[in-house]
Structure formats: C-alpha cells, structure tokens
C-alpha cells in the first residue's frame, strides 16, 4: 500500500505536442477520508484526446485545468476508507473525474458503484461501458440516426470510440467503412469487428478509396478526426446525410487557427445535418446505453479492446500514443492492481 499520493500537476500550457516540463509528477501526502467522505485508490486512469484540450486555455466545454492543478482525468478505483453511508471498503467505484493521481477523496457526488458479481472485466467500465462507449452509442444512434442499408463512415476507426461506433452500425444493419492509420488496425476492425471495409489513410488516397468502398455514397459520417479526412468524406455525402461531430483530433495539437473544411458547401447542397455533441450532455441516460451495450456484449455482438500502459508515471508519454496513433482500442493507465477476486 502506497503511503504518498503521486500527482501529475500542470506546470505550463503545452505548445503543439505535449513536452517535458508541461506536467510535473509530485509526491503529496496520502489523503484521509473525513466525515461523510470516501478515500478511493485509483486502479485505472483513462487517457483521452480531450486531455490535451483541457491543458490548453482555448474556449472549451469545461473550464481548462489551471496551472498548478492536478491534471483532470476519468478514473476507476477501489474504496480504501469509508465514512460515507452506502459505500464500503472494497467497493469498486467510478468517481467521475478523479484526476491523474493515486488517491481521490470524495463526498460521493457523482460517484457510481460497479455492482459486484457481474462477471464483466473492470476495464470494460473504462471503455465500452464507460464514457467512450456511451459516446459511440448516443452519438451514433441519437445524432447519426442510422437506418438499415445505409452507409456509415467512421474515422479513427480502430480507436476507443470509432471501433464501437462501427460495431453498433453493423448491429443496426448498415454498411460500415472505417478509416484508420495502419494495416493492422484495418485488419482488426474488418476481420474481428465485422466492418465491411477499412481505408488506411496513410497508404491510400482517402477520396478515391471512399469512392470504391461507398458506391452508394455516405449517409452517416461519425467524425472523430477533421481535416483532410473530413473533406474527403464531405465530398461523397448523400442528400440528408447526418454527421455526428464527435471530435477533431487532427487539430488538437495545432498551434493557431486551423482552416475549416473546404467542402463545407456540400452541407448546403446535400441538405446535410452536422451536430456537435459532448457526451456529458447524455450523463443522465448512461444507464439506458449501458443496459443495451451490456446486452450486446453478453451476446457476443460487441467486442472491445483496451490498450493498457502500466504506471502513473508513464501517463504523459502514454497520452502521446493517441496522437501518434500507437493505441488500438481504449487507452488506459493501470495505476494500481485490481483487488484480488
Ligand atoms: N464529443 C465527445 O464527448 C467525445 C468523447 C470521447 C471522445 N471524443 C473524440 O473522439 C475521437 C476519438 O477519441 P478516442 O478516445 O476514441 O481516441 P482513439 O480513437 O482511441 O485514439 C485517437 C486516434 O486518433 C487517430 N489520430 C490521431 N491523430 C490523427 C490525425 N492527425 N489524423 C487522423 N487520425 C488521427 C489515431 O488513430 P490512427 O492510427 O487511425 O490515426 C489515434 O489512435 C477524438 O477526436 C476525441 O476527442 C469525443
């Protein structure tokens, strides 16, 4: 058992890629749970593209992390001390944004308990049944409104959100074409996840490949990337296409303004609907999404993969994997071991 609380503190706002010195690992005293509080030991820390946005002071959907603050991050952990009714030592909990640290103290606000004995691995609650899974579920089904027989394109297809989007679209009877950055990723989403096709954007001209793989045009574009990939997709959208705008990862490390899509006119010509969304807006409906996704998981219709890096000390370097494309599936840091079953 650790006697200190290691914390990654934001020291300066990154310019471009995150570099040494933007974050510092400090050793703070291990906190105690006060009256009406629980002490949670972090087991998994979620690394997300949006971490880079939170480190900046751009206009965003939450307040930026302040200089000197512990880096914000989604976590899953185990209760080590409890002075709060309804929580026992050993409970597995998702405290929402526990942060890049070994321990979190909480008064229970926003903390959800993972029921014991479900037989579902804990990493599922940080991926397919967690916020990224819900992003795929609500973004695709509520905003994308896919119908059987339609063509759905998803970028960052072998990532946490994209790999789930494609599978849900297959469950709904669509033709699914992924776009990803390696042959290994493309092989995984086609051979293991059942996508109809996948384009390696680092090897092929995306527009030409989309013409080949989407002979009936594109009805739904689940957008994770932006930039040139978005432009290629916009070129081929059908009338009344829906575009859930989930992310623009190709621009998160950019310095200064980035140009908008050159094919923006097709939104007009094709009467398309683009809708940005942030998953926290669907928080109150998570139980609904988790119930259906849990069912698909149990039936073997949905698969997930986690890419787990060991040690809190590796977090900033591991975050880079999202921007270099090294991760396959949901990127997590194992901060401490899961309790023995
Ligand atoms: N709106 C929301 O509430 C919400 C919630 C969660 C995530 N998101 C967004 O969803 C997207 C995916 O997030 P995730 O957590 O699932 O991450 P992820 O897809 O697991 O990882 C990011 C992937 O993006 C790809 N990528 C990185 N830089 C790129 C570039 N310049 N051009 C093309 N592809 C690039 C890489 O794959 P390749 O090898 O294929 O390049 C990388 O593996 C992100 O844009 C994220 O911000 C939004």
Coordinates of C-alpha atoms in Angstrom, one line a residue, residues 33-302:
X33 CA -11.3 10.3 4.2
X34 CA -13.1 12.8 6.5
X35 CA -16.6 12.6 7.9
X36 CA -19.0 11.8 5.0
X37 CA -16.2 11.0 2.7
X38 CA -14.5 8.0 1.0
X39 CA -10.9 7.5 0.0
X40 CA -10.5 5.9 -3.4
X41 CA -7.4 4.2 -4.7
X42 CA -7.1 4.7 -8.4
X43 CA -6.9 1.5 -10.4
X44 CA -7.4 2.7 -14.0
X45 CA -6.9 6.2 -15.4
X46 CA -8.5 7.0 -18.7
X47 CA -6.3 8.8 -21.3
X48 CA -8.4 10.8 -23.7
X49 CA -7.7 13.1 -26.6
X50 CA -9.7 15.8 -24.7
X51 CA -6.9 15.8 -22.0
X52 CA -4.9 17.9 -24.5
X53 CA -7.8 20.4 -24.8
X54 CA -8.1 20.6 -21.0
X55 CA -4.4 21.5 -20.8
X56 CA -5.0 24.5 -23.1
X57 CA -6.8 27.7 -22.4
X58 CA -8.9 27.7 -25.6
X59 CA -12.6 28.3 -25.4
X60 CA -13.9 24.8 -24.4
X61 CA -16.8 22.9 -22.9
X62 CA -15.4 22.8 -19.4
X63 CA -13.0 25.1 -17.6
X64 CA -9.4 24.5 -18.5
X65 CA -7.2 22.8 -16.0
X66 CA -5.5 25.7 -14.2
X67 CA -1.7 25.9 -14.0
X68 CA -0.7 24.3 -10.7
X69 CA -3.7 22.0 -10.6
X70 CA -3.7 18.2 -10.7
X71 CA -4.4 17.1 -14.2
X72 CA -8.1 16.1 -14.7
X73 CA -8.9 12.6 -15.8
X74 CA -11.5 9.9 -15.7
X75 CA -10.7 7.1 -13.2
X76 CA -12.0 3.9 -11.8
X77 CA -10.9 2.8 -8.3
X78 CA -11.5 0.9 -5.1
X79 CA -12.7 2.3 -1.8
X80 CA -10.0 2.1 0.8
X81 CA -11.7 4.0 3.6
X82 CA -15.3 4.9 4.0
X83 CA -17.0 7.3 6.3
X84 CA -20.0 7.6 4.0
X85 CA -23.2 5.7 4.1
X86 CA -23.8 3.5 1.1
X87 CA -20.0 2.8 0.4
X88 CA -17.9 0.0 1.9
X89 CA -14.3 -0.7 1.8
X90 CA -13.6 -2.8 -1.3
X91 CA -16.4 -1.3 -3.4
X92 CA -15.3 -0.6 -7.0
X93 CA -16.3 2.9 -8.0
X94 CA -16.2 5.3 -10.8
X95 CA -15.6 8.7 -9.2
X96 CA -16.1 10.6 -12.5
X97 CA -13.0 12.8 -12.8
X98 CA -10.7 11.5 -10.2
X99 CA -7.6 13.0 -11.8
X100 CA -4.0 11.9 -12.6
X101 CA -3.2 10.7 -9.1
X102 CA -3.0 7.7 -6.8
X103 CA -5.8 8.7 -4.5
X104 CA -9.0 10.7 -4.6
X105 CA -11.2 11.8 -1.6
X106 CA -14.9 12.2 -2.5
X107 CA -18.1 13.1 -0.7
X108 CA -19.9 10.7 -3.1
X109 CA -21.1 13.3 -5.5
X110 CA -21.2 11.9 -9.0
X111 CA -19.6 8.6 -7.8
X112 CA -21.2 5.4 -9.2
X113 CA -20.7 2.0 -7.8
X114 CA -19.9 -1.0 -10.1
X115 CA -22.1 -3.8 -8.8
X116 CA -20.2 -6.8 -7.6
X117 CA -20.5 -10.2 -9.3
X118 CA -21.4 -9.1 -12.8
X119 CA -18.6 -11.1 -14.2
X120 CA -17.6 -8.2 -16.5
X121 CA -13.9 -7.3 -16.5
X122 CA -13.3 -3.9 -14.9
X123 CA -11.6 -2.4 -18.0
X124 CA -15.0 -2.7 -19.8
X125 CA -16.3 0.0 -17.4
X126 CA -13.5 2.3 -18.6
X127 CA -14.1 1.6 -22.3
X128 CA -17.2 0.0 -23.9
X129 CA -19.5 0.5 -20.9
X130 CA -17.9 3.8 -19.9
X131 CA -17.8 7.3 -21.3
X132 CA -16.2 6.3 -24.6
X133 CA -18.8 3.5 -25.2
X134 CA -21.6 5.9 -24.4
X135 CA -20.1 8.5 -26.8
X136 CA -20.3 5.9 -29.6
X137 CA -23.8 4.8 -28.6
X138 CA -25.5 8.1 -28.2
X139 CA -23.6 10.0 -30.8
X140 CA -24.3 7.4 -33.5
X141 CA -27.9 6.5 -32.5
X142 CA -29.3 9.8 -31.4
X143 CA -27.5 12.1 -33.8
X144 CA -26.4 9.8 -36.7
X145 CA -29.8 8.1 -36.8
X146 CA -28.5 5.2 -38.9
X147 CA -31.0 3.1 -40.9
X148 CA -30.5 -0.4 -42.2
X149 CA -29.0 -0.5 -45.6
X150 CA -27.3 2.9 -45.2
X151 CA -23.6 3.6 -45.5
X152 CA -21.8 4.7 -42.3
X153 CA -18.2 6.0 -42.4
X154 CA -16.2 6.3 -39.2
X155 CA -12.8 7.9 -38.8
X156 CA -10.2 6.9 -36.1
X157 CA -12.0 3.6 -36.7
X158 CA -9.7 1.4 -34.5
X159 CA -9.8 3.8 -31.6
X160 CA -12.0 3.5 -28.5
X161 CA -15.0 5.4 -29.9
X162 CA -14.6 4.5 -33.5
X163 CA -14.3 0.8 -33.0
X164 CA -17.5 0.8 -31.0
X165 CA -19.4 3.1 -33.5
X166 CA -18.7 0.7 -36.4
X167 CA -20.0 -2.3 -34.5
X168 CA -23.2 -0.6 -33.4
X169 CA -23.7 0.5 -37.0
X170 CA -23.3 -3.1 -38.1
X171 CA -25.8 -4.2 -35.4
X172 CA -28.2 -1.7 -37.0
X173 CA -27.8 -3.3 -40.4
X174 CA -25.6 -0.7 -42.1
X175 CA -22.6 -0.9 -44.5
X176 CA -19.7 0.3 -42.4
X177 CA -16.5 1.7 -43.7
X178 CA -13.7 2.7 -41.3
X179 CA -10.7 5.0 -41.8
X180 CA -7.6 4.2 -39.8
X181 CA -3.9 4.7 -39.8
X182 CA -2.4 1.2 -40.3
X183 CA -3.0 -2.1 -42.0
X184 CA -3.0 -3.8 -38.6
X185 CA -5.8 -1.5 -37.4
X186 CA -7.8 -2.0 -40.6
X187 CA -7.4 -5.8 -40.4
X188 CA -8.7 -5.8 -36.8
X189 CA -11.8 -3.8 -37.5
X190 CA -12.7 -5.8 -40.6
X191 CA -11.7 -9.3 -39.5
X192 CA -12.6 -9.2 -35.8
X193 CA -15.2 -6.5 -35.5
X194 CA -17.1 -7.1 -38.8
X195 CA -16.6 -3.7 -40.6
X196 CA -17.3 -4.1 -44.3
X197 CA -14.1 -2.2 -45.3
X198 CA -11.4 0.0 -43.8
X199 CA -9.2 2.5 -45.5
X200 CA -5.6 3.0 -44.4
X201 CA -5.4 6.8 -44.8
X202 CA -1.6 6.7 -44.5
X203 CA -1.3 4.5 -47.6
X204 CA -4.3 5.3 -49.8
X205 CA -5.9 8.4 -51.3
X206 CA -8.9 8.6 -49.0
X207 CA -11.3 10.1 -51.5
X208 CA -10.5 7.5 -54.2
X209 CA -10.8 4.7 -51.6
X210 CA -14.1 6.1 -50.3
X211 CA -15.5 6.2 -53.9
X212 CA -14.6 2.5 -54.2
X213 CA -15.9 1.4 -50.8
X214 CA -19.0 3.6 -50.7
X215 CA -20.6 3.0 -54.1
X216 CA -24.0 4.3 -52.8
X217 CA -22.5 7.4 -51.2
X218 CA -22.3 8.2 -47.5
X219 CA -25.4 8.6 -45.3
X220 CA -23.8 8.9 -41.9
X221 CA -20.3 10.2 -41.1
X222 CA -19.2 9.7 -37.5
X223 CA -16.5 12.3 -37.4
X224 CA -13.6 11.8 -35.0
X225 CA -10.7 13.4 -36.9
X226 CA -11.5 16.5 -39.1
X227 CA -9.0 18.0 -41.6
X228 CA -8.4 16.3 -44.9
X229 CA -10.3 13.1 -43.9
X230 CA -13.4 15.1 -43.2
X231 CA -13.1 16.9 -46.6
X232 CA -12.9 13.6 -48.4
X233 CA -16.0 12.3 -46.7
X234 CA -18.0 15.5 -47.2
X235 CA -17.3 15.2 -51.0
X236 CA -19.3 12.0 -51.1
X237 CA -22.2 12.6 -48.6
X238 CA -25.7 11.8 -49.8
X239 CA -28.8 14.1 -49.5
X240 CA -29.9 14.4 -45.9
X241 CA -26.7 12.9 -44.5
X242 CA -26.1 13.1 -40.8
X243 CA -22.7 14.0 -39.3
X244 CA -22.3 13.5 -35.6
X245 CA -19.3 15.7 -34.9
X246 CA -17.6 13.9 -32.1
X247 CA -14.0 15.0 -32.3
X248 CA -11.3 16.8 -34.4
X249 CA -8.2 15.1 -33.1
X250 CA -6.1 16.1 -36.1
X251 CA -6.3 19.7 -34.9
X252 CA -5.8 19.3 -31.1
X253 CA -2.1 19.9 -31.2
X254 CA -2.2 22.6 -33.8
X255 CA -0.7 26.0 -32.9
X256 CA -3.0 28.8 -34.0
X257 CA -6.2 28.6 -36.1
X258 CA -6.9 25.7 -38.4
X259 CA -8.8 26.1 -41.7
X260 CA -12.4 24.9 -41.8
X261 CA -13.4 22.1 -44.3
X262 CA -13.0 23.1 -47.9
X263 CA -16.1 21.0 -48.8
X264 CA -18.3 22.8 -46.4
X265 CA -20.6 23.7 -49.3
X266 CA -21.8 20.2 -49.5
X267 CA -23.6 20.6 -46.2
X268 CA -25.8 23.0 -48.1
X269 CA -26.0 21.2 -51.4
X270 CA -26.9 17.9 -49.7
X271 CA -29.1 19.3 -47.0
X272 CA -26.9 17.6 -44.5
X273 CA -27.0 18.0 -40.7
X274 CA -23.9 18.4 -38.7
X275 CA -24.3 18.3 -34.9
X276 CA -21.5 18.6 -32.4
X277 CA -22.1 16.9 -29.1
X278 CA -20.3 16.4 -25.8
X279 CA -21.0 13.1 -24.0
X280 CA -21.6 14.7 -20.6
X281 CA -24.8 16.0 -22.0
X282 CA -26.1 12.4 -22.0
X283 CA -24.9 11.5 -18.5
X284 CA -28.5 11.1 -17.2
X285 CA -29.1 8.5 -19.9
X286 CA -26.0 6.4 -19.3
X287 CA -27.9 3.6 -17.6
X288 CA -30.0 3.2 -20.7
X289 CA -27.0 3.0 -23.0
X290 CA -25.1 0.7 -20.6
X291 CA -28.1 -1.7 -20.4
X292 CA -28.3 -2.2 -24.2
X293 CA -24.5 -2.2 -24.7
X294 CA -24.1 -4.7 -21.9
X295 CA -26.7 -7.0 -23.6
X296 CA -24.8 -6.8 -26.9
X297 CA -21.6 -7.6 -25.0
X298 CA -23.1 -10.6 -23.3
X299 CA -24.5 -11.8 -26.7
X300 CA -21.1 -11.5 -28.3
X301 CA -22.3 -8.9 -30.8
X302 CA -20.0 -6.2 -29.4

